[in-house]
PDB file of C-alpha atoms in Angstrom:
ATOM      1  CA  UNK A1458       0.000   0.000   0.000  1.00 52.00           C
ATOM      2  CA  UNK A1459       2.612   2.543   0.408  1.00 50.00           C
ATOM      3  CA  UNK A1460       4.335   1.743  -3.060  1.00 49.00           C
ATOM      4  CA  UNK A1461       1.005   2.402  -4.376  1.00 51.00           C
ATOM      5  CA  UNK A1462       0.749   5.514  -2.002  1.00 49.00           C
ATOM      6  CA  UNK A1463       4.179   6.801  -3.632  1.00 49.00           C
ATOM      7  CA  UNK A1464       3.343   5.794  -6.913  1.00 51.00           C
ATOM      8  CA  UNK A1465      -0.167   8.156  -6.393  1.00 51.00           C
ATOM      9  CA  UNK A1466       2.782  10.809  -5.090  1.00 48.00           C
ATOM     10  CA  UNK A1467       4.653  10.743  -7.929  1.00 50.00           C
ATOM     11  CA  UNK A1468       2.341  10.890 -10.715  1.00 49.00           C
ATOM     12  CA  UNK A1469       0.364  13.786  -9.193  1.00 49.00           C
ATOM     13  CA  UNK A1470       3.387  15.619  -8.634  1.00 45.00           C
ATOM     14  CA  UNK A1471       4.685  14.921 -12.586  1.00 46.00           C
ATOM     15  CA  UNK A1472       1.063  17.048 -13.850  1.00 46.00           C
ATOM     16  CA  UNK A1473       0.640  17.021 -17.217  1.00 44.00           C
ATOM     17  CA  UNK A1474       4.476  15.568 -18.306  1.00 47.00           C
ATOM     18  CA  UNK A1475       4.346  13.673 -21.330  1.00 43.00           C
ATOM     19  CA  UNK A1476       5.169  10.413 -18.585  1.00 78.00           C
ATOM     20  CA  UNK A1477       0.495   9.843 -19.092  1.00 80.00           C
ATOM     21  CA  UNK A1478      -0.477   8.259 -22.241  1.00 83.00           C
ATOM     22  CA  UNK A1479      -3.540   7.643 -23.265  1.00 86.00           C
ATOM     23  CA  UNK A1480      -4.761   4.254 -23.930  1.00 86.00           C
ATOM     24  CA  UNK A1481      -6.370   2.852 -27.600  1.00 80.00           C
ATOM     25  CA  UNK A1482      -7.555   0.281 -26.016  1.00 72.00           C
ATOM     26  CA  UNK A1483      -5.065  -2.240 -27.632  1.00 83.00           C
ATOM     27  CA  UNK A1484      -2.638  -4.794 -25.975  1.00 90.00           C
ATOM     28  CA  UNK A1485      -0.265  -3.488 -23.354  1.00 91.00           C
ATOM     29  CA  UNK A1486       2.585  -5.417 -23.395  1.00 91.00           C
ATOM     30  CA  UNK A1487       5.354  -4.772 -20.613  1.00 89.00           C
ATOM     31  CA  UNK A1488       8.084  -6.963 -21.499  1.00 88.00           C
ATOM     32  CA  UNK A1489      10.344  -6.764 -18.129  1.00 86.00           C
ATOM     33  CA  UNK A1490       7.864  -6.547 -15.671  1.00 90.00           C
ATOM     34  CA  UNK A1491       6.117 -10.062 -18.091  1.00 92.00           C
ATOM     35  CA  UNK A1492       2.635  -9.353 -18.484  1.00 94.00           C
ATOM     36  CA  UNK A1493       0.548  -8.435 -21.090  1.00 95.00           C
ATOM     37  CA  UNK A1494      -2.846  -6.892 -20.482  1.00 95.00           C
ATOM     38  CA  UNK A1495      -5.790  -5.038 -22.793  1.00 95.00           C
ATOM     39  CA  UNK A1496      -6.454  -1.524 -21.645  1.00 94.00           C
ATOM     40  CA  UNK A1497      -9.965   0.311 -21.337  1.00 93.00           C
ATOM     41  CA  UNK A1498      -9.833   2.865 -24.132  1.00 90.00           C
ATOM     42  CA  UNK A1499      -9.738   6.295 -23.346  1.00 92.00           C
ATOM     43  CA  UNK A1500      -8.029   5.947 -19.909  1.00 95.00           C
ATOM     44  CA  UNK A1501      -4.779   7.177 -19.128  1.00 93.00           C
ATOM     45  CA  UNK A1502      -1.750   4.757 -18.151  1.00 92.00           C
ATOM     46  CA  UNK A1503       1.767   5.363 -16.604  1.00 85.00           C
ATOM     47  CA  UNK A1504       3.955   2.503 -16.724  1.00 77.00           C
ATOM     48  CA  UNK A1505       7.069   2.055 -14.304  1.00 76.00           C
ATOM     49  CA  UNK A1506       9.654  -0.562 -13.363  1.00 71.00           C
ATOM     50  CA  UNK A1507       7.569  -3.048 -11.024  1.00 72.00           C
ATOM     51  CA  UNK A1508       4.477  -1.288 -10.897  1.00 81.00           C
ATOM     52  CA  UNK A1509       1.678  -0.110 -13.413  1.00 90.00           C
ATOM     53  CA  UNK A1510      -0.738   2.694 -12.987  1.00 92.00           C
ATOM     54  CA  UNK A1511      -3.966   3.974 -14.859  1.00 94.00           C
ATOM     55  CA  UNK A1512      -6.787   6.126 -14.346  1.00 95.00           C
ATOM     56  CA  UNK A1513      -9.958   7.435 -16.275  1.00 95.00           C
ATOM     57  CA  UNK A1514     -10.990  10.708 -14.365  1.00 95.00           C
ATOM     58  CA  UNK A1515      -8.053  10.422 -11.943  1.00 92.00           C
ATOM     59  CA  UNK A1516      -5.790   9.072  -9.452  1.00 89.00           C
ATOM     60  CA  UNK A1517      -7.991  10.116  -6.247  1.00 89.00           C
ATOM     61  CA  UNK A1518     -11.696   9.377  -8.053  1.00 95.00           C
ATOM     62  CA  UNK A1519     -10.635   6.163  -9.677  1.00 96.00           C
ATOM     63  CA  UNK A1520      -7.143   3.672 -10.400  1.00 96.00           C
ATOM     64  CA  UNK A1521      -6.000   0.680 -11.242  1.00 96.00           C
ATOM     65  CA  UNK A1522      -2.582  -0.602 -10.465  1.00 95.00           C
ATOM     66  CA  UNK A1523      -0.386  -3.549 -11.593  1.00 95.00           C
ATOM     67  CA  UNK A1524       1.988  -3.638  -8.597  1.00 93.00           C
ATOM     68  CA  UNK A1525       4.996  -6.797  -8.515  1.00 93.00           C
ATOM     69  CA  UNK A1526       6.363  -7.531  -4.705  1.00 94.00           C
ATOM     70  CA  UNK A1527       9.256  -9.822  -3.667  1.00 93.00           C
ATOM     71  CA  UNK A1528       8.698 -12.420  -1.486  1.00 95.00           C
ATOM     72  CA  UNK A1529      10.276 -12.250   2.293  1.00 93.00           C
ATOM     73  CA  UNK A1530      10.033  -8.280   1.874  1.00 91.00           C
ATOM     74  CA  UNK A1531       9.023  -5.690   4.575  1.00 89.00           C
ATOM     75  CA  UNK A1532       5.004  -4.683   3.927  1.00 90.00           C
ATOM     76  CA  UNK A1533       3.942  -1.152   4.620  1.00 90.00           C
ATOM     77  CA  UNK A1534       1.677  -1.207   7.314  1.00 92.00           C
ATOM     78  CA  UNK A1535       2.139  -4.949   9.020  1.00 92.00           C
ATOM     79  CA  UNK A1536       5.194  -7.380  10.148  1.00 92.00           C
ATOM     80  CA  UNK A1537       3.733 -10.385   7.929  1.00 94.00           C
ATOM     81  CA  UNK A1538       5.347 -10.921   4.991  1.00 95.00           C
ATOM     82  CA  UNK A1539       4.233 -12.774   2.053  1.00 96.00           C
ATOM     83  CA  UNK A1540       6.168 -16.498   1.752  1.00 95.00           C
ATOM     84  CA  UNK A1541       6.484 -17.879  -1.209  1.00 93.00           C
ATOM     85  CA  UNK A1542       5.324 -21.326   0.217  1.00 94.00           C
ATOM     86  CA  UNK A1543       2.025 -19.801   1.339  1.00 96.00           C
ATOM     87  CA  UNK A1544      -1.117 -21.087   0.212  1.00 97.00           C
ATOM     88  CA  UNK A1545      -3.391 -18.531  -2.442  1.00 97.00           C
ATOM     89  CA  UNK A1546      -5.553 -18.225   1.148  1.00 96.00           C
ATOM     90  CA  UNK A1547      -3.338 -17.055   3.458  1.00 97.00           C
ATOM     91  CA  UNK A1548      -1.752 -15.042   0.814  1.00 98.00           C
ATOM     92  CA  UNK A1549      -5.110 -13.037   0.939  1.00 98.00           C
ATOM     93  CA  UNK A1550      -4.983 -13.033   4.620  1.00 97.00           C
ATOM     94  CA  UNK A1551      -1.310 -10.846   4.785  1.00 97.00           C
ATOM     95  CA  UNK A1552      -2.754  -8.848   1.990  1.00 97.00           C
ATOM     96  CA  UNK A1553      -5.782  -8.213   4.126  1.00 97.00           C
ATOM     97  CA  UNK A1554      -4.158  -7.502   7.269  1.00 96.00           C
ATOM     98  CA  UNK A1555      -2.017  -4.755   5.401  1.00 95.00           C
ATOM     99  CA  UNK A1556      -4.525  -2.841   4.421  1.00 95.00           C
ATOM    100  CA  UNK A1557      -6.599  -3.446   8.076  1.00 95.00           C
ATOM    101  CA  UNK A1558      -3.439  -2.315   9.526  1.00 94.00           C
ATOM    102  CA  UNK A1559      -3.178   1.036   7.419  1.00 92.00           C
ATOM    103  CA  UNK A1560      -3.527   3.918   9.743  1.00 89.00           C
ATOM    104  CA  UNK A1561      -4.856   6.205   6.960  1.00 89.00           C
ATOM    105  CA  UNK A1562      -7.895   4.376   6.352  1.00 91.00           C
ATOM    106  CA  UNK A1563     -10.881   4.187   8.793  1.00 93.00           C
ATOM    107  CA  UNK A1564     -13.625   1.862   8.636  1.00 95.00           C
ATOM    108  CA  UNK A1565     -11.860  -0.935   6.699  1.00 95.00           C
ATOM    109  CA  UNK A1566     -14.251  -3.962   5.693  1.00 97.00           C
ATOM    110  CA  UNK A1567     -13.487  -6.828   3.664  1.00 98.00           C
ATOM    111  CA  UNK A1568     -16.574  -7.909   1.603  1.00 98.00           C
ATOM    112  CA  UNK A1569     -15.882 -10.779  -0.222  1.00 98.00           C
ATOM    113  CA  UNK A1570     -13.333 -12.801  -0.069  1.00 98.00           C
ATOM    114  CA  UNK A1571     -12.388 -16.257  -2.416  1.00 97.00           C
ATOM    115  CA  UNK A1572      -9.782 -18.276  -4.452  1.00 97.00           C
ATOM    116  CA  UNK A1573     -10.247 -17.295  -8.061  1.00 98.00           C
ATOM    117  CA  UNK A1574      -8.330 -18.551 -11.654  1.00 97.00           C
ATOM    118  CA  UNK A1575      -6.315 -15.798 -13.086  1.00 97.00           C
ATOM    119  CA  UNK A1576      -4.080 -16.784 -16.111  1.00 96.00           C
ATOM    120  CA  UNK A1577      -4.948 -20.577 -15.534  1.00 95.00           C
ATOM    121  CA  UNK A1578      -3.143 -20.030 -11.992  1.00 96.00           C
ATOM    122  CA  UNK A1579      -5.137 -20.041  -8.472  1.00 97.00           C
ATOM    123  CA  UNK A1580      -5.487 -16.618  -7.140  1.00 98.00           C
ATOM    124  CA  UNK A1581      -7.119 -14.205  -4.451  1.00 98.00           C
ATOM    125  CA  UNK A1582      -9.529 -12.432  -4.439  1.00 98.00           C
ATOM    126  CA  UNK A1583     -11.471  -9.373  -1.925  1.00 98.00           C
ATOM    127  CA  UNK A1584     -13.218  -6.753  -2.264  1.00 98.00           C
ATOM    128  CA  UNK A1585     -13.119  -4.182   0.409  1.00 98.00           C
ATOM    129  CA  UNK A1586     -14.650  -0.580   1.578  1.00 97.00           C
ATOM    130  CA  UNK A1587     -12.954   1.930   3.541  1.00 97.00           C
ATOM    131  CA  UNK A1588     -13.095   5.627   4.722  1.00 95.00           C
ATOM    132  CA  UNK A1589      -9.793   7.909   4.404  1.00 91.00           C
ATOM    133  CA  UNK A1590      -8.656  10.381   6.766  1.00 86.00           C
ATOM    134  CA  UNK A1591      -9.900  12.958   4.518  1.00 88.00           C
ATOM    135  CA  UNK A1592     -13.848  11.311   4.611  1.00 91.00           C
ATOM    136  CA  UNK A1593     -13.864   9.775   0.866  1.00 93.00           C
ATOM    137  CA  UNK A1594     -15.360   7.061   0.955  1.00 96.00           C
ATOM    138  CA  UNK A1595     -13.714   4.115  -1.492  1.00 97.00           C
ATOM    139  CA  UNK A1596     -14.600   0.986  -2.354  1.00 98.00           C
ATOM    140  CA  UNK A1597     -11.831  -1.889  -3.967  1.00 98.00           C
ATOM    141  CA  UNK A1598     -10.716  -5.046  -5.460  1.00 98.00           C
ATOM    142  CA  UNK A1599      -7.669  -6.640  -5.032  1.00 98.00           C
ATOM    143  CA  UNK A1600      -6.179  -9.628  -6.690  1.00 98.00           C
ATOM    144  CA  UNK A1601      -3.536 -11.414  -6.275  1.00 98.00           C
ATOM    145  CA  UNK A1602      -1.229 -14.427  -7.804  1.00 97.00           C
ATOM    146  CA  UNK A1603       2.345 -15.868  -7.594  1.00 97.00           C
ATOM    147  CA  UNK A1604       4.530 -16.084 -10.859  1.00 95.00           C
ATOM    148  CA  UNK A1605       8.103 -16.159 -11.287  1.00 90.00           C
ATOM    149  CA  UNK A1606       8.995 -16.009  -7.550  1.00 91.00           C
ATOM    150  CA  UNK A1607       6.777 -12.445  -7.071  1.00 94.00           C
ATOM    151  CA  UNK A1608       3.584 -11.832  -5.995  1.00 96.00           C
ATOM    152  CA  UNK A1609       1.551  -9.731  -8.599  1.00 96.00           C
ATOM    153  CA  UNK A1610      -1.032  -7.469  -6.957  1.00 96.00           C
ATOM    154  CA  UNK A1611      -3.520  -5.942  -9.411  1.00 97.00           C
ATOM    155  CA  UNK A1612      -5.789  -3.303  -7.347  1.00 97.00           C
ATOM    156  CA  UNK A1613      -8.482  -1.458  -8.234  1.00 98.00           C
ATOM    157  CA  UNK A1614      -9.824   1.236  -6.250  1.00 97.00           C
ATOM    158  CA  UNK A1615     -12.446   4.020  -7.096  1.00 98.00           C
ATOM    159  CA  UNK A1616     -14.828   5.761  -5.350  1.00 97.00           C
ATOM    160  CA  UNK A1617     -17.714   4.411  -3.673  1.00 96.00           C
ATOM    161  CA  UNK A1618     -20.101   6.440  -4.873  1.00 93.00           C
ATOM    162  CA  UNK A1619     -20.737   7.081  -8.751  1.00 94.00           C
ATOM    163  CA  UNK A1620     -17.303   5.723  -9.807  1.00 97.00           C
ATOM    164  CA  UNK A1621     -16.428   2.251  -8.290  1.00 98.00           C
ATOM    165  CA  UNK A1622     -20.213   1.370  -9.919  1.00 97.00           C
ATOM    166  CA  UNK A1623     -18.781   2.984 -13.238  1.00 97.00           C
ATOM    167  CA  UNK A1624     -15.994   1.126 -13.836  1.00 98.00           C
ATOM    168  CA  UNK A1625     -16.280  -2.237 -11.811  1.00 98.00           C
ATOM    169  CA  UNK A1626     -16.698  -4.561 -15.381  1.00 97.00           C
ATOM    170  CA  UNK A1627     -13.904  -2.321 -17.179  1.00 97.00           C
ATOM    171  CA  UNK A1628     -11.693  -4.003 -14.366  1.00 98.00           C
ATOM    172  CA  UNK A1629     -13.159  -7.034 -14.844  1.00 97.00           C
ATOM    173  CA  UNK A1630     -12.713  -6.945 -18.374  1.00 96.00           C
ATOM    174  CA  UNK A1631      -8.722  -5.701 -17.603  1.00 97.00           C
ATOM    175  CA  UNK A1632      -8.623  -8.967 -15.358  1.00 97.00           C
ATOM    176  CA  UNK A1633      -9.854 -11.285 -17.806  1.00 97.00           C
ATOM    177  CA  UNK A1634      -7.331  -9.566 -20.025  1.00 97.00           C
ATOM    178  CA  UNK A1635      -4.339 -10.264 -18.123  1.00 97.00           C
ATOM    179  CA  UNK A1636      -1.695 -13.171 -18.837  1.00 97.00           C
ATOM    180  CA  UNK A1637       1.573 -13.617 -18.376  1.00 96.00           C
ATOM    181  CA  UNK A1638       4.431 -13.511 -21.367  1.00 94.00           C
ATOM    182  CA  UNK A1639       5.655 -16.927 -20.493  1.00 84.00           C
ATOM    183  CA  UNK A1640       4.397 -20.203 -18.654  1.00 75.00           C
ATOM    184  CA  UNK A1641       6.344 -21.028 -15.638  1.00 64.00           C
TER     185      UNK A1641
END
């Protein structure tokens, strides 16, 4: 959560640098981070090393974000640590407990919670609601799966009202979307 914090950082503090460009809606390939994905035309996407950003009417109304994270490493907000011999389940259960243990967000509440299929690969899956400090209400997915050694978290997060509503199936349809360059 606080790479994703940063990332939010840095791309409202880049503006209107030519770093946004604006999706066709045709396949996004990103070749060293080895995913492909099709993007929702008419968004805007900022690709980085290890993590992948987009937005339709911005980064505080509405995102979703590709995000790769190392096994064994330091989390933002809790002391677990994703294993790489963890089952999909209680991978869910560290990602949960990071964003339960986030100071900045009030009123945390896991919705659903279950083992999907992403890529042909067993994955997690919850949606959540929460408050921030600043009263917005937001309401999220987040899934996640192992490949090559790293845990791949693809969030989405909008608000709750009007704009998690709005674009709930284009993330499904961006989920569907999304396969890996190479079979393990």
């Amino acid at each position: 959560m606080k790479r994703i914090l940063m990332f939010l950082l840095i791309i409202v503090l880049s503006g209107c640098t030519t770093v946004w460009k604006k999706s066709d809606s045709k396949e996004f390939v990103d070749k060293s981070s080895k995913f492909a994905v099709y993007l929702p035309e008419g968004w805007m996407y900022f690709p980085a090393p290890k993590n992948f950003g987009m937005t339709k009417d911005g980064v505080l109304l509405d995102n979703i974000f590709v995000e790769m994270i190392k096994f064994n490493k330091e989390l933002s907000y809790t002391k677990k640590r994703f294993q790489s011999n963890m089952l999909v389940d209680e991978l869910a259960e560290v990602d949960i407990d990071n964003y339960q243990s986030n100071g900045h967000l009030t009123h945390f509440e896991v919705l659903d919670n279950q083992v999907v299929t992403l890529d042909g690969k067993d994955a997690y899956r919850f949606v959540f609601r929460y408050q921030s400090s600043q009263g917005l209400k937001s309401k999220g997915i987040v899934c996640g799966v192992v490949y090559n050694d790293m845990l791949y978290r693809i969030v989405f997060i909008a608000a709750e009202q009007h704009y998690f509503s709005l674009y709930e199936k284009t993330f499904e349809s961006f989920i569907q979307s999304f396969r890996f360059l190479q079979k393990e």
